[in-house]
Tab-separated table of C-alpha atoms in Angstrom:
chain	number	residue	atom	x	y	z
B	224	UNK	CA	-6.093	198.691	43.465
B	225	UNK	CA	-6.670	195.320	44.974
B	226	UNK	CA	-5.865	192.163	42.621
B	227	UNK	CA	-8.329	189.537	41.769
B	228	UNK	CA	-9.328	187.191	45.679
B	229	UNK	CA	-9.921	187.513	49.145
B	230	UNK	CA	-8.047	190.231	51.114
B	231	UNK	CA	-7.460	190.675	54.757
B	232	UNK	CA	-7.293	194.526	55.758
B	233	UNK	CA	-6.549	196.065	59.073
B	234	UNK	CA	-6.272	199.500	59.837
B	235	UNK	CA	-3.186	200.525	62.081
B	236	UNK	CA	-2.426	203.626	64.268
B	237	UNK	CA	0.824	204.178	65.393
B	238	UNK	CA	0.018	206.694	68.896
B	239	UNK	CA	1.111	209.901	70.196
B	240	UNK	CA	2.337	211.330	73.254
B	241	UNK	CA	-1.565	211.078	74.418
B	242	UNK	CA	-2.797	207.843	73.051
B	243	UNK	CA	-1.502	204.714	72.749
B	244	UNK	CA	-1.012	202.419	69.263
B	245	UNK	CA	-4.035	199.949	67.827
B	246	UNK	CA	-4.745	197.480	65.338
B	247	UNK	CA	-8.552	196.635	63.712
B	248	UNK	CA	-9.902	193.450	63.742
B	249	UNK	CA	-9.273	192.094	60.143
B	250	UNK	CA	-11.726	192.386	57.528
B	251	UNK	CA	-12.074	190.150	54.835
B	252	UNK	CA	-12.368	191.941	51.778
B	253	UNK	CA	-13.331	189.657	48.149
B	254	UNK	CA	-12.540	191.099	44.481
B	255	UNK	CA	-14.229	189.602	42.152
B	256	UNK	CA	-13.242	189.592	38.482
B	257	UNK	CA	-14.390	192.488	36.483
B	258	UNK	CA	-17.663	191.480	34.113
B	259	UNK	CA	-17.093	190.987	31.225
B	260	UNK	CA	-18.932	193.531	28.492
B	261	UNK	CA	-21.953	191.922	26.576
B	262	UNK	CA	-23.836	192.329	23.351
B	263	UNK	CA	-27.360	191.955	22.951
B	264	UNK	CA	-28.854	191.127	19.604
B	265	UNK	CA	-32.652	190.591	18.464
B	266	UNK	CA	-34.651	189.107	16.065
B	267	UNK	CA	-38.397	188.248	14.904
B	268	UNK	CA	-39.949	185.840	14.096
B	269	UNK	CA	-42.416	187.305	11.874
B	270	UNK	CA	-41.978	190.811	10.888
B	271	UNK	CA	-43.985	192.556	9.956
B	272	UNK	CA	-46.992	190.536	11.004
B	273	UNK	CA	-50.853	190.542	11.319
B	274	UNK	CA	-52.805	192.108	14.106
B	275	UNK	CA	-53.302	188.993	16.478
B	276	UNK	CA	-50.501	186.591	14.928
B	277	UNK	CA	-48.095	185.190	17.744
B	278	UNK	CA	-44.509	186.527	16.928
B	279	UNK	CA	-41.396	185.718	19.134
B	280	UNK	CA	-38.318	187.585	19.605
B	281	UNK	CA	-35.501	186.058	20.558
B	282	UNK	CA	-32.441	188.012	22.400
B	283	UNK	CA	-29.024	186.632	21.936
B	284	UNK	CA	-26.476	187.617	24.130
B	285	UNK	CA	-22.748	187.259	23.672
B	286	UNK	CA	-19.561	187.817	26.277
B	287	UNK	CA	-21.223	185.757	29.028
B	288	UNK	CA	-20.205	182.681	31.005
B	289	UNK	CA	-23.063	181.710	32.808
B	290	UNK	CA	-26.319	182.047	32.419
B	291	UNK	CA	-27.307	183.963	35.542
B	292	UNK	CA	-29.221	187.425	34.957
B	293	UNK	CA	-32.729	187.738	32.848
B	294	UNK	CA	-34.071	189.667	29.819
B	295	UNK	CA	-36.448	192.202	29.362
B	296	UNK	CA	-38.581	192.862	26.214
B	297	UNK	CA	-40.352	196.250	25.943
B	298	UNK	CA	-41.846	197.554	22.886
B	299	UNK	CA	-41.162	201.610	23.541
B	300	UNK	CA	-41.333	202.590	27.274
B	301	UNK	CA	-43.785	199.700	28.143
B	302	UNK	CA	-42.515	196.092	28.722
B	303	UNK	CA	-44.371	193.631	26.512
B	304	UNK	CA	-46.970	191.575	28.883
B	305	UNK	CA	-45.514	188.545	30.551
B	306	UNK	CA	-41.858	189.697	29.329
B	307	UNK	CA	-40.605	191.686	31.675
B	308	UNK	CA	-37.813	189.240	33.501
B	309	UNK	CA	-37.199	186.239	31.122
B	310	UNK	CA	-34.319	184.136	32.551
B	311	UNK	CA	-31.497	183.334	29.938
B	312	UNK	CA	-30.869	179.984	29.142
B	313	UNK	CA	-27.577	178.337	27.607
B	314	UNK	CA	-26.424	178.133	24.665
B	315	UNK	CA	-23.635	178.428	21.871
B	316	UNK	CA	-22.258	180.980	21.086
B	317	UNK	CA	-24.875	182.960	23.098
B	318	UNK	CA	-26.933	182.739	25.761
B	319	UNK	CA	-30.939	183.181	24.674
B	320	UNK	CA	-34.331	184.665	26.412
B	321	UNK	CA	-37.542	184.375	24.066
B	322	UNK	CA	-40.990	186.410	24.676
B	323	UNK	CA	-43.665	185.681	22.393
B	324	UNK	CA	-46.509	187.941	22.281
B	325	UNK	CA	-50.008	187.840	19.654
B	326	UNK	CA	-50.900	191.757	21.257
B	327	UNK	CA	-49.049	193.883	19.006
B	328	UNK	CA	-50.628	196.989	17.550
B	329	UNK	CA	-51.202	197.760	14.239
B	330	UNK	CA	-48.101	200.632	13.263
B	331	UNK	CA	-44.474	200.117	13.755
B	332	UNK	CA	-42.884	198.906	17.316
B	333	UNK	CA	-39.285	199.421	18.631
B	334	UNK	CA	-38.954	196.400	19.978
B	335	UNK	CA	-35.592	196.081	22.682
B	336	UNK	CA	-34.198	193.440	24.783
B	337	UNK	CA	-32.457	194.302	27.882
B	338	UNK	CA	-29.832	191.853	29.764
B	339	UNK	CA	-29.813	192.728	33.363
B	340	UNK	CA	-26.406	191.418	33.472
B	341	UNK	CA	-24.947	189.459	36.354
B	342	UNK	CA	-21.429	188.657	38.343
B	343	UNK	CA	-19.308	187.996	35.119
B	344	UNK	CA	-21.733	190.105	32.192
B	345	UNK	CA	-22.609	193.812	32.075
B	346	UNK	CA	-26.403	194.879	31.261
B	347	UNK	CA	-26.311	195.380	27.840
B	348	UNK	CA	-29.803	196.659	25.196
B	349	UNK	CA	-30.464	195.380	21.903
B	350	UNK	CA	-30.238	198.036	19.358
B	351	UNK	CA	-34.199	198.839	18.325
B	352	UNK	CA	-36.008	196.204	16.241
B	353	UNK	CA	-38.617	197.811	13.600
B	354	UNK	CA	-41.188	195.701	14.469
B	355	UNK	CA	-44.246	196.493	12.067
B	356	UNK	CA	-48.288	195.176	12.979
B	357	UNK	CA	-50.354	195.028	9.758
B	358	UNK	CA	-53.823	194.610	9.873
B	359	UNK	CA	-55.244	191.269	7.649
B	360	UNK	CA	-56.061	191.178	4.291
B	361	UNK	CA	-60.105	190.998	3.834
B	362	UNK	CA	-59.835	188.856	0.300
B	363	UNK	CA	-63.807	189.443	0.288
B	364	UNK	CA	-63.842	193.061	-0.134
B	365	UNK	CA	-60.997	192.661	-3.373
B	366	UNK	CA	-63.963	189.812	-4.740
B	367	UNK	CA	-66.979	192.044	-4.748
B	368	UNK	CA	-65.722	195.071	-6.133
B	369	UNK	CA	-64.241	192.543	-9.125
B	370	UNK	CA	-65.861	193.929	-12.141
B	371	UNK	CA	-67.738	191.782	-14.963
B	372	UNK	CA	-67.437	191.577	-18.604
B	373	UNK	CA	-70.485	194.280	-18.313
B	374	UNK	CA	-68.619	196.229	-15.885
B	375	UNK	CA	-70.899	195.704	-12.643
B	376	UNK	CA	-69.280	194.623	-9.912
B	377	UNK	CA	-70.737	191.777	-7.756
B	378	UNK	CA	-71.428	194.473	-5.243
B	379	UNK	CA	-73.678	196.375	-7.795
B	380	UNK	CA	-75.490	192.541	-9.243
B	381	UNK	CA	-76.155	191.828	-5.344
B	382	UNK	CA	-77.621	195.132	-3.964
B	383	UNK	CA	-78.883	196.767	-6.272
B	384	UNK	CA	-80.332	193.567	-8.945
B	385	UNK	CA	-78.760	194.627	-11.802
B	386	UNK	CA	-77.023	191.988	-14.477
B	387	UNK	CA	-76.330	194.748	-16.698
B	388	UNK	CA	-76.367	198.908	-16.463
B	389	UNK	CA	-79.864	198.428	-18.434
B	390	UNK	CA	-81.446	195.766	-16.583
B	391	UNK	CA	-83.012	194.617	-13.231
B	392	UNK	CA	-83.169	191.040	-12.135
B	393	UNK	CA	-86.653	190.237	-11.271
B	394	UNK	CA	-87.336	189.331	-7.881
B	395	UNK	CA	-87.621	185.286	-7.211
C-alpha cells in the first residue's frame, strides 16, 4: 500500500509490434492518515426523571483530535427532537455534544449517542443508557386517604359529612 502523503502515479505501456509505448498524465494521489478508533460514552442528568422535567445527556467521546464531526441522540429508532446533528465541541480528555430534552415518555428509554466521526475519528455509538420517565408524585391523593384517630379518611369527612362512622355533620 501507499505510505502516509501525496503521490504522483502514472500508468506506463511499454508497446508491441502494433502499437507504440505511452505514459499517463500524472495523477496526484493523497493518503491520509488512518482515523483513529473512538469511544462514545453517555450520561444523564437526571435519571430516572418526571414526565416533563428537562434532562440532558451528555456524549463524551475519546480518541479524537479535532473536533470536526457531530452527535446524534435517539431514544430507540427515533432521534430525540432537535438532536439529531449536535456538533462536538472541545474538550479534555474528550470531546462533548449535549441534547436536552423535557419530552420523554413515561417507561424506560434506550437512550444512544452516535459520533458521525470525521478525517482523524471513526463513528463510534454509546452503549444504551436506561433512561427511565416516571410520572409525578400527586402528594394530595396520599393526604386525603390519611386516616383519623376515628378511622375516616378526609375523603370520607369531605364527601360524604361524616366526623365519625356514627355521625353526620349538619349542613352550614
Amino acid at each position: 500500500g501507499l505510505a502516509q502523503g501525496v503521490h504522483s502515479i502514472t500508468a506506463g505501456y511499454s508497446g508491441d509490434a502494433a502499437n507504440l509505448s505511452s505514459v499517463s498524465v500524472p495523477l496526484s494521489q493523497v493518503v491520509n492518515a488512518a482515523a483513529n478508533p473512538t469511544t462514545t460514552a453517555l450520561t444523564s442528568s437526571l435519571n430516572p426523571s418526571v414526565l416533563g422535567a428537562s434532562v440532558t445527556f451528555t456524549a463524551s467521546v475519546t480518541g479524537l483530535t479535532s473536533a470536526a464531526g457531530t452527535v446524534a441522540f435517539t431514544d430507540g429508532a427515533n432521534t430525540i427532537a432537535g438532536c439529531g446533528a449536535v456538533p462536538l465541541v472541545p474538550g479534555k480528555p474528550a470531546y462533548t455534544a449535549s441534547c436536552t430534552t423535557s419530552a420523554l415518555a413515561v417507561g424506560t428509554h434506550g437512550i444512544v449517542a452516535h459520533f458521525s466521526g470525521n478525517a482523524v475519528g471513526q463513528a463510534s455509538d454509546s452503549a444504551a443508557l436506561p433512561q427511565v420517565g416516571t410520572r409525578a408524585r400527586d402528594h394530595r391523593h396520599h393526604a386525603v386517604r390519611r386516616r383519623n384517630e376515628n378511622g375516616q379518611s378526609l375523603l370520607d369527612r369531605l364527601v360524604h359529612g361524616r366526623r365519625n362512622a356514627h355521625e353526620r355533620i349538619a349542613p352550614g
